[in-house]
Amino acid sequence: MKYKLILILLLCGMGSFSQNKKISLEVSYPLTIDNNFIGGRSEGVVDFGFKYRIKDFKIVNLGIGINGGLLVDDTDKSNYPQDFERTIYAIQPKIFSELNLSQLTKLHLFVNIGYSFMKMKLTNTNNSGSVDFSKLSDTLRGINAGLGVSYDILPRVFLQVQYDFSKLNSGNSPDIDYNTNVNLLKMGAGIRF
């Protein structure tokens, strides 16, 4: 407990020494919000984000960032004859723009564009079916765009909600929206320093 308190004080104190808070760390809970190969089946575990503000104009901040997330789908667990769990690792590098509103200084609207890499891995626990899915793995990739809002609850601590849309390649599956569109809603908190 003592070390956690020291770490929190250190992180909060770092921001007090900088004029412009250029770096932010975020942690969010990702929710799937559509009906596709991920949506409705996968449960979000966590999404971590890092943003670096490169240029600060009076109205807009421009920067780069990266998010890494984890989703798990075990809806087929105990489903005879194939019992497998699907794990999805997402990495999303991006460029972002954040609006600075002079009248609402605690509210920050942002948009981003980037690229998504989603590695999907199947793990079998019961392999009595005719097709062996154990150790099956595939990486889908494609363009990513998002928008969101953050609200400062303290000078360096904020809450945020973000929507991400990814248009992925279809891999070995038919090239239809069900196999290529991913919609995520991320809700979380972060710290700027």
Coordinates of N, CA and C in Angstrom, one line a residue:
M1 N 0.8 -1.2 0.0 CA 0.0 0.0 0.0 C 0.9 1.3 0.0
K2 N 2.0 1.2 0.8 CA 2.9 2.3 0.9 C 3.5 2.7 -0.5
Y3 N 3.8 1.6 -1.2 CA 4.5 1.9 -2.6 C 3.4 2.4 -3.6
K4 N 2.2 2.0 -3.5 CA 1.2 2.5 -4.4 C 0.9 4.0 -4.1
L5 N 0.9 4.4 -2.9 CA 0.7 5.8 -2.5 C 1.9 6.6 -3.0
I6 N 3.1 6.1 -2.9 CA 4.3 6.8 -3.4 C 4.2 6.9 -4.9
L7 N 3.8 5.9 -5.6 CA 3.7 5.9 -7.1 C 2.7 6.9 -7.5
I8 N 1.5 7.0 -6.9 CA 0.5 7.9 -7.2 C 1.0 9.3 -7.0
L9 N 1.6 9.6 -5.9 CA 2.2 10.9 -5.6 C 3.3 11.3 -6.7
L10 N 4.1 10.4 -7.0 CA 5.1 10.6 -8.0 C 4.5 11.0 -9.4
L11 N 3.5 10.2 -9.8 CA 2.8 10.5 -11.1 C 2.1 11.8 -11.1
C12 N 1.4 12.1 -10.0 CA 0.8 13.4 -9.9 C 1.7 14.6 -9.9
G13 N 2.9 14.4 -9.2 CA 3.9 15.4 -9.0 C 4.6 15.7 -10.3
M14 N 4.8 14.7 -11.2 CA 5.5 14.9 -12.4 C 4.9 16.1 -13.2
G15 N 3.6 16.1 -13.3 CA 2.9 17.1 -14.1 C 3.0 18.5 -13.5
S16 N 3.3 18.7 -12.3 CA 3.4 20.0 -11.7 C 4.7 20.7 -12.1
F17 N 5.7 19.9 -12.7 CA 6.9 20.5 -13.1 C 6.9 20.9 -14.6
S18 N 5.9 20.6 -15.3 CA 5.9 20.9 -16.7 C 4.9 22.0 -17.0
Q19 N 5.3 22.9 -17.9 CA 4.3 23.9 -18.3 C 3.2 23.4 -19.1
N20 N 3.5 22.6 -20.1 CA 2.5 22.0 -21.0 C 2.4 20.5 -20.7
K21 N 1.3 20.0 -20.4 CA 1.1 18.5 -20.2 C 1.1 17.9 -21.6
K22 N 2.2 17.3 -22.0 CA 2.3 16.8 -23.3 C 2.0 15.3 -23.4
I23 N 2.1 14.6 -22.3 CA 1.9 13.1 -22.3 C 0.7 12.7 -21.5
S24 N 0.0 11.8 -22.0 CA -1.2 11.2 -21.2 C -1.1 9.7 -21.2
L25 N -1.5 9.1 -20.1 CA -1.6 7.6 -20.0 C -3.1 7.4 -19.7
E26 N -3.6 6.4 -20.4 CA -5.1 6.1 -20.3 C -5.3 4.6 -20.0
V27 N -6.3 4.3 -19.3 CA -6.8 2.9 -19.1 C -8.3 2.9 -19.3
S28 N -8.8 2.0 -20.2 CA -10.2 2.0 -20.5 C -10.8 0.6 -20.5
Y29 N -12.1 0.5 -20.5 CA -12.8 -0.8 -20.6 C -13.4 -0.8 -22.0
P30 N -13.0 -1.7 -22.9 CA -13.5 -1.7 -24.3 C -14.8 -2.5 -24.4
L31 N -15.8 -2.0 -25.0 CA -17.1 -2.7 -25.2 C -17.3 -2.9 -26.7
T32 N -17.7 -4.1 -27.2 CA -18.1 -4.3 -28.6 C -19.5 -3.8 -28.7
I33 N -19.8 -3.0 -29.8 CA -21.1 -2.4 -29.9 C -21.8 -2.7 -31.2
D34 N -21.4 -3.8 -31.8 CA -22.1 -4.1 -33.1 C -22.3 -5.7 -33.3
N35 N -22.9 -6.1 -34.4 CA -23.1 -7.5 -34.6 C -22.1 -7.9 -35.7
N36 N -21.0 -8.4 -35.4 CA -20.0 -8.9 -36.3 C -19.2 -10.0 -35.7
F37 N -18.1 -10.4 -36.3 CA -17.3 -11.5 -35.8 C -16.8 -11.3 -34.4
I38 N -16.7 -10.0 -33.9 CA -16.3 -9.7 -32.6 C -17.5 -9.3 -31.7
G39 N -18.3 -8.4 -32.2 CA -19.4 -7.8 -31.4 C -20.4 -8.8 -30.9
G40 N -20.9 -8.6 -29.7 CA -21.9 -9.5 -29.1 C -21.3 -10.8 -28.6
R41 N -20.1 -11.1 -28.9 CA -19.5 -12.3 -28.4 C -18.3 -12.1 -27.5
S42 N -17.5 -11.1 -27.9 CA -16.3 -10.8 -27.1 C -16.5 -9.9 -26.0
E43 N -15.8 -10.1 -24.9 CA -15.9 -9.3 -23.7 C -14.6 -8.5 -23.6
G44 N -14.7 -7.2 -23.4 CA -13.5 -6.4 -23.3 C -12.9 -6.7 -21.9
V45 N -11.5 -6.7 -21.9 CA -10.8 -6.9 -20.6 C -10.2 -5.6 -20.2
V46 N -9.3 -5.0 -21.1 CA -8.7 -3.8 -20.8 C -8.1 -3.1 -22.1
D47 N -8.0 -1.8 -22.1 CA -7.3 -1.1 -23.2 C -6.4 0.0 -22.6
F48 N -5.2 -0.1 -22.9 CA -4.2 0.9 -22.4 C -3.9 1.9 -23.5
G49 N -3.7 3.2 -23.2 CA -3.4 4.2 -24.2 C -2.3 5.1 -23.8
F50 N -1.5 5.6 -24.7 CA -0.5 6.5 -24.5 C -0.6 7.6 -25.6
K51 N -0.6 8.9 -25.2 CA -0.7 10.0 -26.2 C 0.5 11.0 -25.9
Y52 N 1.0 11.5 -27.0 CA 2.1 12.5 -26.9 C 1.6 13.7 -27.8
R53 N 1.4 14.8 -27.2 CA 1.0 16.0 -27.9 C 2.3 16.7 -28.5
I54 N 2.4 16.7 -29.8 CA 3.6 17.2 -30.5 C 3.5 18.7 -30.7
K55 N 2.4 19.2 -31.1 CA 2.2 20.7 -31.4 C 1.0 21.2 -30.7
D56 N 1.1 22.3 -30.0 CA 0.0 22.9 -29.4 C -0.3 24.3 -30.0
F57 N -1.4 24.3 -30.8 CA -1.9 25.5 -31.4 C -2.9 26.1 -30.4
K58 N -3.3 27.3 -30.5 CA -4.2 27.8 -29.5 C -5.6 27.0 -29.4
I59 N -6.1 26.6 -30.5 CA -7.4 25.9 -30.5 C -7.2 24.4 -30.5
V60 N -6.2 23.9 -31.1 CA -6.0 22.5 -31.4 C -4.7 22.0 -31.0
N61 N -4.6 20.8 -30.4 CA -3.4 20.1 -30.1 C -3.3 19.0 -31.1
L62 N -2.1 18.7 -31.7 CA -1.9 17.6 -32.6 C -0.9 16.7 -32.0
G63 N -1.1 15.4 -32.1 CA -0.2 14.5 -31.5 C -0.3 13.1 -32.1
I64 N 0.5 12.2 -31.5 CA 0.5 10.8 -31.9 C 0.2 10.0 -30.6
G65 N -0.3 8.7 -30.9 CA -0.6 7.9 -29.8 C -0.7 6.4 -30.2
I66 N -0.8 5.6 -29.2 CA -1.0 4.2 -29.4 C -1.9 3.6 -28.3
N67 N -2.7 2.6 -28.7 CA -3.5 1.9 -27.8 C -3.3 0.4 -28.0
G68 N -3.4 -0.3 -26.9 CA -3.3 -1.8 -26.9 C -4.4 -2.3 -26.0
G69 N -5.1 -3.3 -26.6 CA -6.3 -3.8 -25.9 C -6.4 -5.3 -25.9
L70 N -7.2 -5.8 -25.1 CA -7.4 -7.3 -24.9 C -8.9 -7.5 -24.8
L71 N -9.4 -8.4 -25.7 CA -10.8 -8.9 -25.6 C -10.8 -10.4 -25.6
V72 N -11.8 -11.0 -24.9 CA -11.8 -12.5 -24.8 C -13.2 -12.9 -25.2
D73 N -13.3 -14.0 -25.9 CA -14.6 -14.6 -26.3 C -14.6 -16.1 -25.9
D74 N -15.4 -16.4 -24.9 CA -15.4 -17.8 -24.5 C -16.9 -18.3 -24.6
T75 N -17.7 -17.8 -25.5 CA -19.1 -18.2 -25.6 C -19.2 -19.6 -26.1
D76 N -18.2 -20.2 -26.8 CA -18.3 -21.6 -27.2 C -17.7 -22.5 -26.1
K77 N -17.4 -22.0 -25.0 CA -16.9 -22.8 -23.9 C -18.0 -23.9 -23.5
S78 N -17.6 -25.1 -23.3 CA -18.5 -26.2 -23.0 C -19.5 -26.4 -24.1
N79 N -19.2 -26.1 -25.3 CA -20.1 -26.3 -26.5 C -19.5 -27.5 -27.3
Y80 N -20.1 -28.6 -27.0 CA -19.7 -29.8 -27.7 C -19.9 -29.8 -29.2
P81 N -19.1 -30.2 -30.1 CA -17.8 -31.0 -29.8 C -16.6 -30.0 -29.7
Q82 N -16.7 -28.8 -30.1 CA -15.6 -27.9 -30.1 C -15.7 -26.9 -28.9
D83 N -14.7 -26.9 -28.0 CA -14.7 -26.1 -26.8 C -13.5 -25.2 -26.9
F84 N -13.7 -24.0 -27.3 CA -12.5 -23.1 -27.5 C -12.7 -21.7 -27.0
E85 N -11.6 -21.0 -26.7 CA -11.6 -19.7 -26.2 C -10.9 -18.8 -27.3
R86 N -11.4 -17.7 -27.6 CA -10.8 -16.8 -28.6 C -10.3 -15.6 -27.8
T87 N -9.0 -15.3 -28.0 CA -8.4 -14.1 -27.4 C -8.0 -13.2 -28.5
I88 N -8.3 -11.9 -28.4 CA -8.0 -10.9 -29.4 C -7.1 -9.8 -28.8
Y89 N -6.0 -9.6 -29.4 CA -5.0 -8.6 -29.0 C -5.1 -7.5 -30.0
A90 N -5.3 -6.2 -29.6 CA -5.5 -5.1 -30.6 C -4.4 -4.1 -30.3
I91 N -3.7 -3.7 -31.4 CA -2.7 -2.6 -31.3 C -3.2 -1.5 -32.3
Q92 N -3.2 -0.3 -31.8 CA -3.8 0.8 -32.7 C -2.9 2.1 -32.6
P93 N -1.9 2.2 -33.5 CA -1.1 3.5 -33.5 C -2.0 4.5 -34.3
K94 N -1.8 5.8 -33.9 CA -2.7 6.8 -34.4 C -2.1 8.2 -34.4
I95 N -2.7 9.1 -35.1 CA -2.5 10.5 -35.1 C -3.8 11.1 -34.6
F96 N -3.7 12.1 -33.6 CA -4.9 12.6 -33.1 C -4.9 14.2 -33.1
S97 N -6.1 14.7 -33.0 CA -6.3 16.2 -32.9 C -7.2 16.4 -31.7
E98 N -6.9 17.3 -30.8 CA -7.7 17.6 -29.6 C -8.1 19.0 -29.6
L99 N -9.3 19.3 -29.5 CA -9.9 20.6 -29.5 C -9.8 21.3 -28.1
N100 N -9.3 22.5 -28.1 CA -9.3 23.2 -26.8 C -10.3 24.3 -26.8
L101 N -11.4 24.1 -26.0 CA -12.5 25.1 -26.0 C -12.2 26.1 -24.9
S102 N -12.2 27.4 -25.3 CA -11.9 28.5 -24.3 C -13.0 28.6 -23.2
Q103 N -14.2 28.4 -23.6 CA -15.3 28.5 -22.7 C -15.5 27.3 -21.7
L104 N -15.1 26.1 -22.2 CA -15.2 24.9 -21.5 C -13.8 24.3 -21.3
T105 N -13.0 24.8 -20.4 CA -11.6 24.4 -20.3 C -11.5 22.9 -19.8
K106 N -12.5 22.4 -19.2 CA -12.3 21.0 -18.6 C -12.8 19.9 -19.7
L107 N -13.4 20.4 -20.7 CA -13.9 19.5 -21.8 C -13.0 19.5 -23.0
H108 N -12.6 18.3 -23.4 CA -11.7 18.2 -24.6 C -12.3 17.2 -25.6
L109 N -12.6 17.6 -26.8 CA -13.1 16.8 -27.8 C -11.9 16.4 -28.7
F110 N -11.9 15.1 -29.1 CA -10.7 14.7 -30.0 C -11.2 13.7 -31.1
V111 N -10.4 13.7 -32.1 CA -10.6 12.8 -33.2 C -9.2 12.1 -33.5
N112 N -9.3 10.9 -34.1 CA -8.0 10.3 -34.4 C -8.2 9.4 -35.7
I113 N -7.1 9.2 -36.3 CA -7.0 8.3 -37.5 C -5.7 7.5 -37.4
G114 N -5.8 6.2 -37.7 CA -4.6 5.4 -37.6 C -4.8 4.0 -38.2
Y115 N -4.2 3.0 -37.7 CA -4.2 1.7 -38.2 C -4.4 0.7 -37.1
S116 N -5.1 -0.4 -37.4 CA -5.4 -1.4 -36.4 C -4.8 -2.7 -36.7
F117 N -4.2 -3.4 -35.8 CA -3.7 -4.7 -35.9 C -4.5 -5.5 -34.9
M118 N -5.2 -6.6 -35.3 CA -5.9 -7.4 -34.3 C -5.5 -8.8 -34.5
K119 N -4.8 -9.4 -33.5 CA -4.3 -10.7 -33.6 C -5.3 -11.6 -32.8
M120 N -5.9 -12.6 -33.5 CA -6.9 -13.5 -32.9 C -6.3 -14.9 -32.7
K121 N -6.5 -15.4 -31.6 CA -5.9 -16.7 -31.3 C -7.0 -17.6 -30.7
L122 N -7.1 -18.8 -31.2 CA -8.1 -19.8 -30.6 C -7.3 -20.8 -29.8
T123 N -7.9 -21.2 -28.7 CA -7.3 -22.2 -27.9 C -8.3 -23.3 -27.5
N124 N -8.1 -24.5 -27.9 CA -9.0 -25.6 -27.6 C -8.8 -26.2 -26.2
T125 N -9.9 -26.6 -25.6 CA -9.7 -27.4 -24.4 C -10.3 -28.8 -24.6
N126 N -11.2 -28.9 -25.6 CA -11.8 -30.2 -26.0 C -11.8 -30.2 -27.5
N127 N -11.0 -31.2 -28.0 CA -10.9 -31.2 -29.5 C -11.4 -32.5 -30.0
S128 N -12.6 -32.9 -29.8 CA -13.2 -34.1 -30.3 C -13.9 -33.9 -31.6
G129 N -14.0 -32.7 -32.1 CA -14.7 -32.4 -33.4 C -13.9 -32.8 -34.6
S130 N -14.5 -32.7 -35.7 CA -13.8 -33.1 -37.0 C -12.8 -32.0 -37.4
V131 N -12.9 -30.8 -37.0 CA -11.9 -29.8 -37.4 C -11.2 -29.4 -36.1
D132 N -9.8 -29.3 -36.2 CA -9.0 -28.9 -35.1 C -8.7 -27.4 -35.1
F133 N -9.3 -26.7 -34.2 CA -9.1 -25.3 -34.1 C -8.0 -24.9 -33.1
S134 N -7.4 -25.9 -32.5 CA -6.4 -25.6 -31.5 C -5.2 -24.9 -32.1
K135 N -4.7 -23.9 -31.4 CA -3.6 -23.1 -31.8 C -3.8 -22.3 -33.2
L136 N -5.0 -22.1 -33.6 CA -5.3 -21.4 -34.8 C -5.1 -19.9 -34.5
S137 N -4.4 -19.2 -35.4 CA -4.1 -17.8 -35.1 C -4.2 -17.0 -36.4
D138 N -4.6 -15.7 -36.4 CA -4.7 -14.9 -37.6 C -4.5 -13.4 -37.1
T139 N -3.9 -12.6 -37.9 CA -3.8 -11.2 -37.7 C -4.5 -10.4 -38.8
L140 N -5.5 -9.7 -38.4 CA -6.3 -8.8 -39.3 C -5.8 -7.4 -39.1
R141 N -5.8 -6.6 -40.2 CA -5.3 -5.2 -40.1 C -6.1 -4.3 -41.0
G142 N -6.1 -3.0 -40.6 CA -6.8 -2.1 -41.5 C -6.9 -0.7 -40.8
I143 N -7.5 0.2 -41.6 CA -7.6 1.6 -41.2 C -8.5 1.7 -39.9
N144 N -8.2 2.7 -39.1 CA -8.9 3.0 -37.9 C -9.2 4.5 -37.7
A145 N -10.4 4.8 -37.3 CA -10.8 6.2 -37.0 C -11.6 6.2 -35.8
G146 N -11.5 7.3 -35.0 CA -12.3 7.4 -33.8 C -12.5 8.8 -33.4
L147 N -13.4 9.0 -32.4 CA -13.7 10.3 -31.8 C -14.1 10.1 -30.4
G148 N -13.9 11.1 -29.6 CA -14.2 11.0 -28.2 C -14.2 12.3 -27.5
V149 N -14.5 12.2 -26.2 CA -14.5 13.4 -25.3 C -13.8 13.0 -24.0
S150 N -13.1 13.9 -23.4 CA -12.5 13.7 -22.1 C -12.9 14.9 -21.2
Y151 N -13.1 14.6 -19.9 CA -13.5 15.7 -19.0 C -12.5 15.6 -17.8
D152 N -11.9 16.8 -17.5 CA -10.9 16.9 -16.4 C -11.6 16.9 -15.1
I153 N -11.4 15.9 -14.3 CA -12.0 15.9 -12.9 C -11.0 16.5 -11.9
L154 N -9.7 16.5 -12.2 CA -8.7 17.2 -11.5 C -7.7 17.8 -12.5
P155 N -6.8 18.7 -12.1 CA -6.0 19.3 -13.2 C -5.2 18.4 -14.1
R156 N -4.9 17.2 -13.6 CA -4.1 16.2 -14.4 C -4.9 14.9 -14.6
V157 N -6.0 14.7 -14.0 CA -6.8 13.4 -14.1 C -8.1 13.7 -14.8
F158 N -8.4 12.8 -15.7 CA -9.6 12.9 -16.6 C -10.3 11.6 -16.8
L159 N -11.6 11.8 -17.1 CA -12.4 10.6 -17.5 C -12.7 10.8 -19.0
Q160 N -12.8 9.7 -19.7 CA -13.1 9.8 -21.2 C -13.9 8.7 -21.7
V161 N -14.6 9.0 -22.8 CA -15.4 8.1 -23.6 C -14.9 8.2 -25.0
Q162 N -14.6 7.1 -25.7 CA -14.1 7.1 -27.1 C -14.8 6.0 -27.9
Y163 N -15.1 6.4 -29.1 CA -15.6 5.4 -30.1 C -14.6 5.2 -31.2
D164 N -14.3 3.9 -31.5 CA -13.3 3.5 -32.5 C -14.0 2.6 -33.5
F165 N -13.7 3.0 -34.8 CA -14.2 2.1 -35.9 C -13.0 1.7 -36.7
S166 N -12.9 0.4 -36.9 CA -11.8 -0.2 -37.7 C -12.4 -1.0 -38.9
K167 N -11.8 -0.7 -40.1 CA -12.2 -1.5 -41.3 C -11.0 -2.4 -41.6
L168 N -11.1 -3.7 -41.3 CA -10.0 -4.6 -41.4 C -10.1 -5.4 -42.7
N169 N -8.9 -6.0 -43.1 CA -9.0 -6.9 -44.2 C -9.7 -8.2 -43.7
S170 N -10.2 -8.9 -44.6 CA -11.1 -10.1 -44.3 C -10.3 -11.3 -44.0
G171 N -9.0 -11.3 -44.3 CA -8.2 -12.5 -44.1 C -8.7 -13.6 -45.0
N172 N -8.9 -14.8 -44.4 CA -9.4 -16.0 -45.2 C -10.9 -16.0 -45.3
S173 N -11.6 -15.1 -44.7 CA -13.1 -15.1 -44.6 C -13.6 -14.3 -45.8
P174 N -14.9 -14.4 -46.1 CA -15.6 -13.6 -47.2 C -15.5 -12.1 -46.8
D175 N -15.3 -11.3 -47.8 CA -15.1 -9.8 -47.7 C -16.5 -9.2 -47.5
I176 N -17.1 -9.3 -46.4 CA -18.4 -8.7 -46.1 C -18.2 -7.9 -44.8
D177 N -19.1 -6.9 -44.6 CA -19.1 -6.1 -43.4 C -19.0 -6.9 -42.1
Y178 N -19.6 -8.0 -42.0 CA -19.6 -8.8 -40.8 C -18.2 -9.2 -40.4
N179 N -17.4 -9.5 -41.4 CA -16.0 -9.9 -41.2 C -15.0 -8.8 -41.2
T180 N -15.3 -7.6 -41.5 CA -14.3 -6.5 -41.6 C -14.6 -5.3 -40.7
N181 N -15.8 -5.0 -40.3 CA -16.1 -3.8 -39.5 C -16.0 -4.2 -38.0
V182 N -15.3 -3.3 -37.2 CA -15.2 -3.5 -35.8 C -15.5 -2.2 -35.2
N183 N -16.5 -2.1 -34.3 CA -16.9 -0.9 -33.5 C -16.7 -1.1 -32.0
L184 N -15.9 -0.3 -31.4 CA -15.6 -0.4 -30.0 C -15.9 0.9 -29.3
L185 N -16.5 0.8 -28.1 CA -16.7 2.0 -27.3 C -15.8 1.8 -26.0
K186 N -15.0 2.7 -25.8 CA -14.0 2.6 -24.7 C -14.3 3.7 -23.6
M187 N -14.5 3.3 -22.4 CA -14.8 4.2 -21.3 C -13.7 4.0 -20.2
G188 N -13.1 5.1 -19.8 CA -12.0 5.0 -18.8 C -11.5 6.3 -18.2
A189 N -10.3 6.2 -17.8 CA -9.7 7.4 -17.1 C -8.3 7.5 -17.5
G190 N -7.7 8.7 -17.2 CA -6.3 8.8 -17.6 C -5.6 9.9 -16.7
I191 N -4.3 10.1 -17.0 CA -3.6 11.1 -16.3 C -2.7 11.8 -17.3
R192 N -2.6 13.1 -17.2 CA -1.7 13.9 -18.0 C -0.5 14.4 -17.2
F193 N 0.7 14.3 -17.8 CA 1.9 14.9 -17.2 C 2.9 15.3 -18.2

